[in-house]
Every structure is written in structure tokens, then in C-alpha cells.
XYZ file of C-alpha atoms in Angstrom:
369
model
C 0.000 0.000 0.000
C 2.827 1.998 0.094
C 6.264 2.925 -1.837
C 6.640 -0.030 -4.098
C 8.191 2.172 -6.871
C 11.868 2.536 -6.248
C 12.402 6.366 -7.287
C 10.344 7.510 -4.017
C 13.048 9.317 -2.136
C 11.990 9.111 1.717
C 11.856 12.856 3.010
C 11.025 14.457 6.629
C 8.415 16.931 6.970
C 8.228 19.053 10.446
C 4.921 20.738 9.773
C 4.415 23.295 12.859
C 6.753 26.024 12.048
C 7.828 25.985 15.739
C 8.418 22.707 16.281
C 10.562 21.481 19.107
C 14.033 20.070 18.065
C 13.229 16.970 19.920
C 10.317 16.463 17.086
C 12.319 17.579 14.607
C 14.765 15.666 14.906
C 12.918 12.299 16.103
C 10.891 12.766 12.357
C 14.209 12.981 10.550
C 16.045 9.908 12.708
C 12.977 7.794 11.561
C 12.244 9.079 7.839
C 16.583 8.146 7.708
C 16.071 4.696 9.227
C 12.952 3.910 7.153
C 14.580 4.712 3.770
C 17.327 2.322 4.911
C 14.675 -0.481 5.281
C 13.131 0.441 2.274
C 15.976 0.412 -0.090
C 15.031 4.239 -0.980
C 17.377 7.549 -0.932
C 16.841 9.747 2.091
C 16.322 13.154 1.197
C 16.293 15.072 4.598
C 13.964 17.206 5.102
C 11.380 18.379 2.871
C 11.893 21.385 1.040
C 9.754 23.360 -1.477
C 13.232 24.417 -3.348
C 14.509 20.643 -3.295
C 11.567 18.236 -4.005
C 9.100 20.326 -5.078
C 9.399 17.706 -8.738
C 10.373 14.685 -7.298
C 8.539 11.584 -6.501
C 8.635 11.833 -2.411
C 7.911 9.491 0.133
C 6.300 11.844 2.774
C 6.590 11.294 6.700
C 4.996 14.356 8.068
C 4.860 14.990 12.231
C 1.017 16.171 11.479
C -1.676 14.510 9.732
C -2.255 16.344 6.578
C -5.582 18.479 6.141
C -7.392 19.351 3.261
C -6.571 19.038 -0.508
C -4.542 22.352 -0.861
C -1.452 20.854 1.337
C -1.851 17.263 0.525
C -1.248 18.834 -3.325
C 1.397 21.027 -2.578
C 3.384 18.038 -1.297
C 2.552 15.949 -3.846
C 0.345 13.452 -1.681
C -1.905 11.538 -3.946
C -3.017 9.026 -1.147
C -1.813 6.397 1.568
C 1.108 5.330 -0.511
C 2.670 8.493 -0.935
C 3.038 9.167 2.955
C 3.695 7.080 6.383
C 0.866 9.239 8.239
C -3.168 10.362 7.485
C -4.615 12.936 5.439
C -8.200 14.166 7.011
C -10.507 17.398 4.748
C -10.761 19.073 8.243
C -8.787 19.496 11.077
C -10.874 18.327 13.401
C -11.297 14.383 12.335
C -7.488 14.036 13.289
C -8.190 15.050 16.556
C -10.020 13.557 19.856
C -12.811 15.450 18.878
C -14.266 13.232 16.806
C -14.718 10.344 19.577
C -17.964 11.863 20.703
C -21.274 13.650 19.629
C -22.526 17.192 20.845
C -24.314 18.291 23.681
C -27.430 18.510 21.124
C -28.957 19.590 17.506
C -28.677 22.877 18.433
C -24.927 22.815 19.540
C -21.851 24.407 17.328
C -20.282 21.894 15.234
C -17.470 22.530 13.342
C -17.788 22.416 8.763
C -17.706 18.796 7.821
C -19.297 17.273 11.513
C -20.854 13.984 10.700
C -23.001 12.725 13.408
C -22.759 9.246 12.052
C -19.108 9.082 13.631
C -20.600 9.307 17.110
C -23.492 7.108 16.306
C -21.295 4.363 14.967
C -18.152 4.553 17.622
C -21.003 5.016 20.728
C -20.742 1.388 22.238
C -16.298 1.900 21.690
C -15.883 4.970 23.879
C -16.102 6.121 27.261
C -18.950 8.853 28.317
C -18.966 12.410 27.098
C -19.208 14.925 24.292
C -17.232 17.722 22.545
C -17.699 20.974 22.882
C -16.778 23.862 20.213
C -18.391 27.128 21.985
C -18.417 28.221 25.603
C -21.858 28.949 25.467
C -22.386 24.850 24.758
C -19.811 24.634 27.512
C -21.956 24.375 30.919
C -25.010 22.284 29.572
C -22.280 19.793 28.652
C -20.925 19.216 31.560
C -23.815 19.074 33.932
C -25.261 16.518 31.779
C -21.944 14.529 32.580
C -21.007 15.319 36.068
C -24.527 13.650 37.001
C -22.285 10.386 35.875
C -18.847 11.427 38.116
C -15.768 13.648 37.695
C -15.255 14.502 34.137
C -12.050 15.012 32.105
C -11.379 18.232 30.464
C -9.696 17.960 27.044
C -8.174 20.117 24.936
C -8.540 18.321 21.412
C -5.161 19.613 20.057
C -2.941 19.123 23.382
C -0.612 16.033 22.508
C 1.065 13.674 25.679
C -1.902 14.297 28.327
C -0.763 17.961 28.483
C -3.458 20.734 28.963
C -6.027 18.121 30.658
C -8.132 18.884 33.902
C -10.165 16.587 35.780
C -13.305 18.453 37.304
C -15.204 17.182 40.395
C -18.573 19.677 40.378
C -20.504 22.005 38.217
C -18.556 24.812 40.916
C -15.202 23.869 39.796
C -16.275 24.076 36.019
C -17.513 27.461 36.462
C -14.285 28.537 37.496
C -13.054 27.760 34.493
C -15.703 29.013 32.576
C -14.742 32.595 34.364
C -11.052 32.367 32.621
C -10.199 34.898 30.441
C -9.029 32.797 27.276
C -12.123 30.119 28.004
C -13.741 31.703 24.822
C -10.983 30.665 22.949
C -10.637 27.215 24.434
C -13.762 25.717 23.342
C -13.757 27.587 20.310
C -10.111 25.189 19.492
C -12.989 22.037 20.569
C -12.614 20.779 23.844
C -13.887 17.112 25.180
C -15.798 16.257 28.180
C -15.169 12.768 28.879
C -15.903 10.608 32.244
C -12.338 10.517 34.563
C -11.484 6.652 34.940
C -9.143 5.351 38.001
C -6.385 2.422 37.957
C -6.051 3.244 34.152
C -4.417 0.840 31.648
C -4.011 2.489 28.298
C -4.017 -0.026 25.247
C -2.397 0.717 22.114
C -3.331 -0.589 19.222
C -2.833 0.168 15.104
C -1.955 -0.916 12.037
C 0.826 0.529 9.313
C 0.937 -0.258 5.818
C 4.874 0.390 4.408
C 6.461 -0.683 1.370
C 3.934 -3.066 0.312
C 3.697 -4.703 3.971
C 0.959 -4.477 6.730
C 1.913 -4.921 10.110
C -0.673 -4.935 13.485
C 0.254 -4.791 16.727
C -1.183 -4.597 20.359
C 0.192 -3.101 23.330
C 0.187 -0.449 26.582
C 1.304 2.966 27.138
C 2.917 4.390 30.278
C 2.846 8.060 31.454
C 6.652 9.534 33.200
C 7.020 12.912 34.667
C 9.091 15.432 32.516
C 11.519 18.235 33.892
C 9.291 20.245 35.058
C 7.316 17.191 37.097
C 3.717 16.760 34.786
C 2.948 13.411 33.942
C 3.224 12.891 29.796
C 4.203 10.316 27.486
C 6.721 7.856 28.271
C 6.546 4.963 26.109
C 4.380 1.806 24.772
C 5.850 -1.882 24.785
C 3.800 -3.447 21.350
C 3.451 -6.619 20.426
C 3.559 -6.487 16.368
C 2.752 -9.489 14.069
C 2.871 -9.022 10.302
C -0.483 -9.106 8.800
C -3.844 -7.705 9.965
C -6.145 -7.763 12.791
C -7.080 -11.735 12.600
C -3.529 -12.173 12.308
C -3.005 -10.593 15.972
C -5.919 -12.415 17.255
C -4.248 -15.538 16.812
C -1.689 -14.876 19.661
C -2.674 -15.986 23.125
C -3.975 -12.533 24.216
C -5.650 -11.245 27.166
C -9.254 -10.748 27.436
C -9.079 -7.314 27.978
C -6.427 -6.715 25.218
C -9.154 -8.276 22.924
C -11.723 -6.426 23.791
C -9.330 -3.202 23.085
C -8.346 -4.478 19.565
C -11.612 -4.797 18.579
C -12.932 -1.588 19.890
C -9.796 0.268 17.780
C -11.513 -1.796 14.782
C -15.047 -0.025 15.253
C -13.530 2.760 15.021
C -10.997 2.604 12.288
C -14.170 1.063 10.424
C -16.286 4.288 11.360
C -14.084 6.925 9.965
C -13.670 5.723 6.429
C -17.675 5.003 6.855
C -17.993 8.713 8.062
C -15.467 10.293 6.223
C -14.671 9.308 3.534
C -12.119 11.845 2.209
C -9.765 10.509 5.014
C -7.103 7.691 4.325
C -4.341 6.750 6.032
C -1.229 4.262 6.555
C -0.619 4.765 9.870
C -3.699 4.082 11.909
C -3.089 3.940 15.886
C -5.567 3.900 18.458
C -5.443 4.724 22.773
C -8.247 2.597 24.380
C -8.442 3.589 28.340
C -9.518 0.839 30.624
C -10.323 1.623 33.791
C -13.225 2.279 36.552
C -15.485 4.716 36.362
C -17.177 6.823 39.472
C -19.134 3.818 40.519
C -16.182 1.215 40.727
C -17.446 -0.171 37.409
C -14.657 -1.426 34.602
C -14.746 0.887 31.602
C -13.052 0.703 28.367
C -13.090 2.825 25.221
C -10.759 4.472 22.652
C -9.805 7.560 23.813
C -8.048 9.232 20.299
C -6.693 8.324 16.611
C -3.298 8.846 16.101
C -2.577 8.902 12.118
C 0.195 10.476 11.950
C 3.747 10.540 13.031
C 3.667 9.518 17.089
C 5.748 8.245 20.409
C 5.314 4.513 19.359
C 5.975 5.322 15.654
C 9.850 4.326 16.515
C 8.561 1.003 17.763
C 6.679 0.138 14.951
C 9.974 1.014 12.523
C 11.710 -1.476 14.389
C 9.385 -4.233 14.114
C 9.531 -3.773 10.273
C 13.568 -3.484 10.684
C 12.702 -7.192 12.296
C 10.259 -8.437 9.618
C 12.624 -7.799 6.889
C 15.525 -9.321 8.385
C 13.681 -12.611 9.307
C 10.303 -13.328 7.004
C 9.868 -16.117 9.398
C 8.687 -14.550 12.359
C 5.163 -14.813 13.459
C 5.378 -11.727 15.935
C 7.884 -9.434 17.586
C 7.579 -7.254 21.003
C 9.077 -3.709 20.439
C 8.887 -1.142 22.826
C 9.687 3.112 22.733
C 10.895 4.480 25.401
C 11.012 8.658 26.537
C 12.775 9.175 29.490
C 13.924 13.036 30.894
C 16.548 11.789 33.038
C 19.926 11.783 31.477
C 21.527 7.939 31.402
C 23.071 5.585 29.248
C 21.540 4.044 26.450
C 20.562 0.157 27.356
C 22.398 -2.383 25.516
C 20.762 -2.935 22.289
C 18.873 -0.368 22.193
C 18.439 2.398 19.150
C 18.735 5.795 20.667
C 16.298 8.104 18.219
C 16.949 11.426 20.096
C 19.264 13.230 22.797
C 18.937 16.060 23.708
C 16.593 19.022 24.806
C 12.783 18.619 25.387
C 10.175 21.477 24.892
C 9.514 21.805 28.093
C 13.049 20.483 29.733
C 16.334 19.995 29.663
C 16.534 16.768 28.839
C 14.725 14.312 26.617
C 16.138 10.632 25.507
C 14.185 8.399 22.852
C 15.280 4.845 22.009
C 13.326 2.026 20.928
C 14.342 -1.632 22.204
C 13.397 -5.241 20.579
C 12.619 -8.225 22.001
C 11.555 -11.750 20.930
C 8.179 -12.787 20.653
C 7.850 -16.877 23.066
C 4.230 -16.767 23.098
């Protein structure tokens, strides 16, 4: 499904103008280590001057949105990019994992309510919000269920989020001076879970292959002490879903692959301008207020992520050895400086957004399932 055609040269694309240098540089290491596996040139990163005529293999940090910058880069569809393309901003976001408060709530050009509809037995409780005057009804409706989760739909690694007890507490942030501007970005309301085990779960298609894989994420504390995104352990087989289902898996990891199914289903159902060869899903399991078990996908990920690194390795694995029937991978962030494990690929030293200190490295393990 992807670059079969060996003239492709594999390029880089930062696409937020002030990107950190830790995601700069983590999107290069991998577009570099890809084109290696692929048998492709690397052509660093992308540059209107430099590729604007050649035949490009695109990994972008951002899922592509609408069909002015998917042209501009020469994106034609899933096999011209290791990432998404959505119409709207908004579908590549958590936005999309529930409905609205009601038929007479803002929605965003190009909502589909048959997103919601379809995905409504996959995710946890709540809605998204895209005015503050939508803002209050929402919430009541869901603090009647337990705390609530405040989520900014464009904050990335658990950053920005606020979990809110009573209708009181919400109205304090309703009384914020950029709260206008919040919920106009979209914002989700979602039910606040305890003992939380996040699943990861996707599919890639590269170079002709498909690989699947199941797994967890953990949470570490950066520099500056807030819990974000520290890593996922996967376990990747080549093939599809039914391949994966094969293993000896848990209940519970079941359960989160096919939930991440409904939903990959339900957005080329909903919208259908959307395609996509990277396709990774975070399913929270957990309990809710009343100390009942919960699970449901939390958010897409179809573009560039922290587990992409994993995933590169376990096709760095398939093409060495056909003959495996699965690997475990894992990615690894850590903001403490320390040497790199043995074995292990480092992706990125050096300083984090928000500290002084971020280390990436990605580790592989055999599969004795």
C-alpha cells in the first residue's frame, strides 16, 4: 500500500513552524532509518526548493488536512506518505470520539453525526464541545455520571487536561479569560477513569507490507514534574487484525483491539475523504465513578507519534527474518539523562520542549508466546 516504486526518495516533513528540536529531529532519525529499510534515498527534510518535482515518500509529524497541502506536497493518497490525510482538522483530533451536547450545539464544517453514532458502544462517556456557550449544559449533563475530564482536542502527551469534580469547579473555568478561545479550538468532556491501563493498538501499511500490533502505554514525569508520554511496549505481528488475534492474548487486550476496529471502520464510513497508513488507536480501561470497569478508545493517532519508533523497528525485524510470526518492540522517553541500554536504538538526545533533557530509544525483544 505503500512505496513499491523505487524512485520515491523518503523525506522528513516538520509541519508546525515551531516545532521542538526533539520532534524535529525524532521525524528525521525515523524518515533516515525507514529509507534504509526500504531500499530508498533519504532526502532530509522536505523542502519546497529541493523536491518540489520529485517523486517523495512523505513522513509528516502532522496529519495532513485538506486538498490544498496534501497537493502542494505531492500526496496523492496512503502510498505516498507514512501518516493520514483528514478534509478538516478536526477528524485528526479527539474530537471526533464523541457527539454534541445537542442539535442545536456548534459543530465545526464537515461534523458527521454518524461518527458518534457508529463509535457510541467503543468509547467512554462524554461529548465535545466547540463554543463556551455549549460549555456548561455539557458538563452538567456529565457530572450527574462522576468527575469529568477536560480535554483540549489539540494538546498532545496528556498535556493541557483537567479533571473536574462539580458544576462549581467548572464554572471557574468558565470565568477564565481565554475560556472563549478554548472551546472555540474544541474541547472534550469525557468521564475521569481510576487504575487506568491504556491499550495501544494500530496498524501501518509500508512498502507493500501491513503490520498490526497490540500493546500499553505508560505516562513519566518530565523536567518540570507533569505526567506525559513515556513509552508503549507493542506486540507487532505481520499481517492484519485476525492475524493478531491468533496470539494468546488477554481478554481485555481483545476487547481493546476490537474496539480500535469499530472505530478505524467508522471513519472511512464517516469520512470518507480521510485515508491513512498509519492508523493507531489509545483505548483507556479503567473504573469509572461507581467502581465499574470501563473501556473505550480515547483518540486516533494517524500520523507521526511516540510509538511510531517502535513500529519502525518491528519492520527493521520483519525484513531481516520473514519467518517470524510476531515481535515485542517497545519506545521508550525518558527526561533523566543515562546511558543508552544495551541494544537499544537511541532516536533522540537532547533538549525537550519543556526540559532539559529528553532521551528516545526504541528496544526489541523476541516474541515466546
Amino acid at each position: 500500500m505503500t512505496p513499491t516504486n523505487r524512485k520515491k526518495i523518503v523525506v522528513a516533513h516538520s509541519i508546525r513552524p515551531d516545532a521542538p528540536l526533539h520532534e524535529v529531529e525524532t521525524n528525521r532519525a525515523l524518515a533516515r532509518w525507514l529509507a534504509q529499510i526500504l531500499g530508498l534515498d533519504y532526502g532530509g527534510s522536505y523542502s519546497v526548493d529541493l523536491h518540489v518535482e520529485a517523486d517523495l515518500y512523505l513522513l509528516p509529524t502532522q496529519t495532513l488536512v485538506g486538498p490544498a497541502q496534501a497537493l502542494s506536497l505531492g500526496v496523492k493518497g496512503p502510498e505516498d506518505l507514512w501518516g493520514g490525510y483528514v478534509d478538516h482538522d478536526f477528524i485528526c483530533t479527539k474530537a471526533i470520539t464523541h457527539g454534541l451536547h445537542g442539535p442545536e450545539a456548534v459543530a465545526p464544517e464537515g461534523w458527521s453525526p454518524l461518527f458518534a453514532e457508529r463509535v457510541r458502544a467503543v468509547v467512554l462517556d462524554g461529548l465535545s464541545v466547540f463554543a463556551v456557550q455549549d460549555a456548561r449544559a455539557a458538563a452538567m449533563q456529565l457530572l450527574e455520571l462522576g468527575p469529568i475530564r477536560l480535554k483540549p482536542v489539540h494538546a498532545c502527551a496528556g498535556r493541557g487536561q483537567e479533571v473536574v469534580d462539580s458544576l462549581k469547579q467548572f464554572d471557574a473555568i468558565l470565568a477564565r479569560a481565554d475560556v472563549a478561545d478554548l472551546f472555540a479550538q474544541g474541547v472534550v468532556l469525557e468521564q475521569d477513569l481510576q487504575d487506568v491501563v491504556t491499550h495501544s493498538v494500530g496498524q501501518s501499511f509500508i512498502g507493500g507490507r501491513v503490520f498490526s500490533y497490540c500493546g500499553e502505554q505508560y505516562l513519566t514525569q518530565d523536567g518540570q514534574g507533569e505526567a506525559v508520554y513515556g513509552g508503549s511496549n507493542l506486540l507487532v505481528v505481520p499481517g492484519y487484525y485476525e492475524e493478531l488475534l491468533t496470539l494468546s492474548l488477554d481478554e481485555d487486550v481483545r476487547l481493546a483491539i476490537e474496539q480500535a476496529q469499530v472505530f478505524d471502520n467508522a471513519a472511512d464510513e464517516a469520512y470518507p475523504g480521510f485515508y491513512a497508513s498509519r492508523r493507531n488507536y489509545d483505548i483507556a480501561q479503567g473504573l469509572d465513578s461507581q467502581g465499574t470497569q470501563r473501556s473505550g478508545v480515547l483518540e486516533q493517532s494517524w500520523r507521526m507519534g511516540g510509538a511510531s519508533s517502535a513500529e519502525v523497528a518491528a519492520l527493521q525485524s520483519f525484513v531481516d527474518d520473514p519467518t517470524l510470526r510476531a515481535i515485542r518492540v517497545s519506545s521508550v522517553e525518558t527526561y533523566i539523562d543515562q546511558p543508552l541500554p544495551a541494544d537499544a536504538v537511541e532516536i533522540y538526545r537532547g533538549p525537550a520542549e519543556n526540559s532539559d533533557f529528553l532521551l528516545k530509544y526504541v528496544t526489541v525483544k523476541s516474541y515466546d508466546g
